[in-house]
Amino acid sequence: MSILTETFTLNNGVKIPKVGFGTWQIPDGDTAYNAVANALKAGYRHIDTAYVYGNEKSVGKAINDSGIAREDIFLTSKLPGEVKDASQVADYFNTTLSNLDTDYLDLYLIHAPWPWSQIGTRFDKENVAVWKELEKLYQTGKIKSIGISNFDAHDVKNLLDNTEIVPAVDQIQYYAGFTQPENTKFAQDNGILVEAYSPLATGDLLTNPTMTSLADQYSVSVPQLALRFVIQNGLLPLPKSTSEAHIEANAELDFTISDDDMAKLNAIQDAAPTHFHNPTQK
């Protein structure tokens, strides 16, 4: 069975494909359209986008043109981190639905706990108010699951202590050498699935000696090893590519990394820069 047909079960019972196709930095128009079309053709059924990526319209068109039933595709988008005024949430959500030309989302995330110009600042009250708006949208059925992105343990606990619905997902930057152990463990201990964006460290892992050595040992590419590492740690990777060959290769993950080799990968230190990748920067 292909990894693309395997699923995790979220804390509300919804099933989510174990590997998603990410679209950050893929420009709107033919590039995004073709990338998503090729991913769907390769068997991906989980597509991840965001309002601030500026490519929702092309992503939605590729999905609608694919001939694949909408209910067979798991579609995620995100509320901009800049939106900390609860009264604006519904309008942004409806714009995203319109852009994607769909009636519902499978997953909708708060893209960040802070505006991207104020990384690290606490917006506890605002995040609670915004989350409560997502809870209302969830209750309407227009969103099948709601979650968060870039939230650390403090930000997650703030929601758990002050709102009703436990986030289904926390999407964070995660790769061999930067696994955010405290934030990952806190989410997992509370039944929240962690999704890994930049699972290849935006390419920086390609030359890591531990990665290259083990990839050779398993007769796989470094990206394949990096993605399998994420999955075996219980996370959901979101690889992205505009190359049809790479899109297909990133889905060929039907091998198992031994416990000893997983320990080596988990021991990689500072394999790449650990700064946040601002999605509003193209």
PDB file of C-alpha atoms in Angstrom, residues 37-185:
ATOM      1  CA  ALA A  37      -2.257  18.884 -10.755  1.00  0.00           C
ATOM      2  CA  ASN A  38       0.920  16.773 -10.856  1.00  0.00           C
ATOM      3  CA  ALA A  39       0.667  15.996  -7.148  1.00  0.00           C
ATOM      4  CA  LEU A  40      -2.907  14.786  -7.544  1.00  0.00           C
ATOM      5  CA  LYS A  41      -1.889  12.759 -10.582  1.00  0.00           C
ATOM      6  CA  ALA A  42       0.905  11.167  -8.528  1.00  0.00           C
ATOM      7  CA  GLY A  43      -1.617  10.087  -5.897  1.00  0.00           C
ATOM      8  CA  TYR A  44      -1.466  12.834  -3.274  1.00  0.00           C
ATOM      9  CA  ARG A  45      -4.872  13.463  -1.714  1.00  0.00           C
ATOM     10  CA  HIS A  46      -3.842  16.065   0.851  1.00  0.00           C
ATOM     11  CA  ILE A  47      -3.168  19.614  -0.363  1.00  0.00           C
ATOM     12  CA  ASP A  48      -1.997  22.416   1.937  1.00  0.00           C
ATOM     13  CA  THR A  49      -2.217  26.115   1.075  1.00  0.00           C
ATOM     14  CA  ALA A  50      -2.827  29.436   2.852  1.00  0.00           C
ATOM     15  CA  TYR A  51      -4.352  32.836   2.198  1.00  0.00           C
ATOM     16  CA  VAL A  52      -0.956  34.535   2.406  1.00  0.00           C
ATOM     17  CA  TYR A  53       0.614  32.184  -0.135  1.00  0.00           C
ATOM     18  CA  GLY A  54      -1.432  34.036  -2.736  1.00  0.00           C
ATOM     19  CA  ASN A  55      -2.058  30.859  -4.733  1.00  0.00           C
ATOM     20  CA  GLU A  56      -5.430  29.649  -3.454  1.00  0.00           C
ATOM     21  CA  LYS A  57      -7.179  30.309  -6.774  1.00  0.00           C
ATOM     22  CA  SER A  58      -4.759  28.171  -8.772  1.00  0.00           C
ATOM     23  CA  VAL A  59      -4.773  25.444  -6.123  1.00  0.00           C
ATOM     24  CA  GLY A  60      -8.560  25.348  -6.169  1.00  0.00           C
ATOM     25  CA  LYS A  61      -8.717  25.280  -9.963  1.00  0.00           C
ATOM     26  CA  ALA A  62      -6.276  22.355 -10.127  1.00  0.00           C
ATOM     27  CA  ILE A  63      -8.388  20.431  -7.620  1.00  0.00           C
ATOM     28  CA  ASN A  64     -11.627  21.184  -9.439  1.00  0.00           C
ATOM     29  CA  ASP A  65     -10.124  20.293 -12.828  1.00  0.00           C
ATOM     30  CA  SER A  66      -8.617  17.026 -11.569  1.00  0.00           C
ATOM     31  CA  GLY A  67     -11.706  14.908 -11.984  1.00  0.00           C
ATOM     32  CA  ILE A  68     -11.213  13.634  -8.435  1.00  0.00           C
ATOM     33  CA  ALA A  69     -14.250  13.913  -6.172  1.00  0.00           C
ATOM     34  CA  ARG A  70     -13.889  16.779  -3.702  1.00  0.00           C
ATOM     35  CA  GLU A  71     -14.615  14.472  -0.766  1.00  0.00           C
ATOM     36  CA  ASP A  72     -11.600  12.368  -1.759  1.00  0.00           C
ATOM     37  CA  ILE A  73      -9.219  15.323  -1.340  1.00  0.00           C
ATOM     38  CA  PHE A  74      -8.154  16.682   2.056  1.00  0.00           C
ATOM     39  CA  LEU A  75      -7.776  20.450   1.663  1.00  0.00           C
ATOM     40  CA  THR A  76      -6.139  22.764   4.196  1.00  0.00           C
ATOM     41  CA  SER A  77      -5.864  26.543   4.225  1.00  0.00           C
ATOM     42  CA  LYS A  78      -4.941  29.095   6.858  1.00  0.00           C
ATOM     43  CA  LEU A  79      -6.123  32.336   8.413  1.00  0.00           C
ATOM     44  CA  PRO A  80      -3.314  34.925   8.229  1.00  0.00           C
ATOM     45  CA  GLY A  81      -1.303  35.350  11.413  1.00  0.00           C
ATOM     46  CA  GLU A  82      -1.927  39.079  11.087  1.00  0.00           C
ATOM     47  CA  VAL A  83      -5.642  38.564  11.780  1.00  0.00           C
ATOM     48  CA  LYS A  84      -5.997  39.047  15.521  1.00  0.00           C
ATOM     49  CA  ASP A  85      -9.346  40.849  15.348  1.00  0.00           C
ATOM     50  CA  ALA A  86     -12.033  38.195  15.779  1.00  0.00           C
ATOM     51  CA  SER A  87     -14.522  40.235  13.758  1.00  0.00           C
ATOM     52  CA  GLN A  88     -12.403  39.716  10.627  1.00  0.00           C
ATOM     53  CA  VAL A  89     -12.196  35.915  10.763  1.00  0.00           C
ATOM     54  CA  ALA A  90     -15.408  35.071   8.897  1.00  0.00           C
ATOM     55  CA  ASP A  91     -14.583  37.437   6.030  1.00  0.00           C
ATOM     56  CA  TYR A  92     -11.108  35.934   5.541  1.00  0.00           C
ATOM     57  CA  PHE A  93     -12.527  32.426   5.720  1.00  0.00           C
ATOM     58  CA  ASN A  94     -15.206  33.194   3.150  1.00  0.00           C
ATOM     59  CA  THR A  95     -12.598  34.765   0.858  1.00  0.00           C
ATOM     60  CA  THR A  96     -10.530  31.599   1.104  1.00  0.00           C
ATOM     61  CA  LEU A  97     -13.584  29.456   0.230  1.00  0.00           C
ATOM     62  CA  SER A  98     -14.243  31.699  -2.754  1.00  0.00           C
ATOM     63  CA  ASN A  99     -10.605  31.606  -3.877  1.00  0.00           C
ATOM     64  CA  LEU A 100     -10.553  27.817  -3.676  1.00  0.00           C
ATOM     65  CA  ASP A 101     -14.027  27.547  -5.247  1.00  0.00           C
ATOM     66  CA  THR A 102     -15.147  25.041  -2.623  1.00  0.00           C
ATOM     67  CA  ASP A 103     -18.004  24.802  -0.132  1.00  0.00           C
ATOM     68  CA  TYR A 104     -15.890  23.629   2.778  1.00  0.00           C
ATOM     69  CA  LEU A 105     -12.366  23.034   4.074  1.00  0.00           C
ATOM     70  CA  ASP A 106     -11.120  19.838   5.626  1.00  0.00           C
ATOM     71  CA  LEU A 107      -8.768  21.784   7.883  1.00  0.00           C
ATOM     72  CA  TYR A 108      -8.441  25.483   8.685  1.00  0.00           C
ATOM     73  CA  LEU A 109      -5.504  26.746  10.723  1.00  0.00           C
ATOM     74  CA  ILE A 110      -4.562  29.957  12.481  1.00  0.00           C
ATOM     75  CA  HIS A 111      -1.330  30.506  10.549  1.00  0.00           C
ATOM     76  CA  ALA A 112       0.631  31.926  13.490  1.00  0.00           C
ATOM     77  CA  PRO A 113       0.087  33.068  17.079  1.00  0.00           C
ATOM     78  CA  TRP A 114       1.443  36.496  16.158  1.00  0.00           C
ATOM     79  CA  PRO A 115       1.614  38.780  13.133  1.00  0.00           C
ATOM     80  CA  TRP A 116       4.752  37.866  11.173  1.00  0.00           C
ATOM     81  CA  SER A 117       6.223  41.306  11.872  1.00  0.00           C
ATOM     82  CA  GLN A 118       6.021  40.566  15.618  1.00  0.00           C
ATOM     83  CA  ILE A 119       7.370  37.013  15.920  1.00  0.00           C
ATOM     84  CA  GLY A 120       7.566  35.867  19.532  1.00  0.00           C
ATOM     85  CA  THR A 121       5.072  38.393  20.876  1.00  0.00           C
ATOM     86  CA  ARG A 122       2.201  37.024  22.952  1.00  0.00           C
ATOM     87  CA  PHE A 123      -1.358  37.572  21.747  1.00  0.00           C
ATOM     88  CA  ASP A 124      -3.084  35.316  24.255  1.00  0.00           C
ATOM     89  CA  LYS A 125      -6.454  37.071  24.486  1.00  0.00           C
ATOM     90  CA  GLU A 126      -6.614  37.706  20.749  1.00  0.00           C
ATOM     91  CA  ASN A 127      -5.811  34.070  19.921  1.00  0.00           C
ATOM     92  CA  VAL A 128      -8.582  32.866  22.226  1.00  0.00           C
ATOM     93  CA  ALA A 129     -11.068  35.225  20.559  1.00  0.00           C
ATOM     94  CA  VAL A 130      -9.974  34.201  17.056  1.00  0.00           C
ATOM     95  CA  TRP A 131     -10.084  30.507  17.982  1.00  0.00           C
ATOM     96  CA  LYS A 132     -13.651  30.890  19.230  1.00  0.00           C
ATOM     97  CA  GLU A 133     -14.577  32.172  15.762  1.00  0.00           C
ATOM     98  CA  LEU A 134     -13.002  29.064  14.228  1.00  0.00           C
ATOM     99  CA  GLU A 135     -15.037  26.973  16.667  1.00  0.00           C
ATOM    100  CA  LYS A 136     -18.212  28.642  15.356  1.00  0.00           C
ATOM    101  CA  LEU A 137     -17.233  27.927  11.742  1.00  0.00           C
ATOM    102  CA  TYR A 138     -16.469  24.331  12.701  1.00  0.00           C
ATOM    103  CA  GLN A 139     -19.940  23.974  14.207  1.00  0.00           C
ATOM    104  CA  THR A 140     -21.509  25.076  10.895  1.00  0.00           C
ATOM    105  CA  GLY A 141     -19.841  22.153   9.091  1.00  0.00           C
ATOM    106  CA  LYS A 142     -17.956  24.442   6.705  1.00  0.00           C
ATOM    107  CA  ILE A 143     -14.719  23.209   8.275  1.00  0.00           C
ATOM    108  CA  LYS A 144     -14.215  19.526   9.115  1.00  0.00           C
ATOM    109  CA  SER A 145     -11.303  20.178  11.498  1.00  0.00           C
ATOM    110  CA  ILE A 146      -9.641  23.247  13.003  1.00  0.00           C
ATOM    111  CA  GLY A 147      -6.056  23.722  14.079  1.00  0.00           C
ATOM    112  CA  ILE A 148      -3.088  26.006  14.501  1.00  0.00           C
ATOM    113  CA  SER A 149       0.352  26.625  13.054  1.00  0.00           C
ATOM    114  CA  ASN A 150       3.589  27.856  14.624  1.00  0.00           C
ATOM    115  CA  PHE A 151       2.039  27.727  18.115  1.00  0.00           C
ATOM    116  CA  ASP A 152       4.504  26.848  20.869  1.00  0.00           C
ATOM    117  CA  ALA A 153       3.560  25.025  24.075  1.00  0.00           C
ATOM    118  CA  HIS A 154       2.535  28.278  25.781  1.00  0.00           C
ATOM    119  CA  ASP A 155       0.248  29.270  22.910  1.00  0.00           C
ATOM    120  CA  VAL A 156      -1.328  25.808  22.759  1.00  0.00           C
ATOM    121  CA  LYS A 157      -1.925  25.727  26.526  1.00  0.00           C
ATOM    122  CA  ASN A 158      -3.551  29.145  26.300  1.00  0.00           C
ATOM    123  CA  LEU A 159      -6.166  27.701  23.941  1.00  0.00           C
ATOM    124  CA  LEU A 160      -6.615  24.496  25.944  1.00  0.00           C
ATOM    125  CA  ASP A 161      -7.253  26.507  29.119  1.00  0.00           C
ATOM    126  CA  ASN A 162      -9.672  29.015  27.615  1.00  0.00           C
ATOM    127  CA  THR A 163     -11.617  27.388  24.763  1.00  0.00           C
ATOM    128  CA  GLU A 164     -13.799  24.355  24.118  1.00  0.00           C
ATOM    129  CA  ILE A 165     -12.307  22.508  21.136  1.00  0.00           C
ATOM    130  CA  VAL A 166      -8.817  21.010  21.266  1.00  0.00           C
ATOM    131  CA  PRO A 167      -6.914  21.846  18.055  1.00  0.00           C
ATOM    132  CA  ALA A 168      -6.714  18.867  15.711  1.00  0.00           C
ATOM    133  CA  VAL A 169      -3.318  19.874  14.318  1.00  0.00           C
ATOM    134  CA  ASP A 170      -0.325  22.076  15.074  1.00  0.00           C
ATOM    135  CA  GLN A 171       1.715  22.678  11.926  1.00  0.00           C
ATOM    136  CA  ILE A 172       5.279  23.627  12.825  1.00  0.00           C
ATOM    137  CA  GLN A 173       8.726  23.813  11.287  1.00  0.00           C
ATOM    138  CA  TYR A 174      10.289  20.399  11.873  1.00  0.00           C
ATOM    139  CA  TYR A 175      13.133  18.425  10.346  1.00  0.00           C
ATOM    140  CA  ALA A 176      16.113  16.287  11.355  1.00  0.00           C
ATOM    141  CA  GLY A 177      18.264  18.659  13.390  1.00  0.00           C
ATOM    142  CA  PHE A 178      15.338  20.878  14.393  1.00  0.00           C
ATOM    143  CA  THR A 179      12.566  18.832  15.970  1.00  0.00           C
ATOM    144  CA  GLN A 180      11.204  21.310  18.549  1.00  0.00           C
ATOM    145  CA  PRO A 181      11.002  18.532  21.188  1.00  0.00           C
ATOM    146  CA  GLU A 182       9.180  20.536  23.869  1.00  0.00           C
ATOM    147  CA  ASN A 183       6.526  21.903  21.514  1.00  0.00           C
ATOM    148  CA  THR A 184       6.123  18.589  19.687  1.00  0.00           C
ATOM    149  CA  LYS A 185       5.736  16.589  22.893  1.00  0.00           C
TER     150      LYS A 185
END
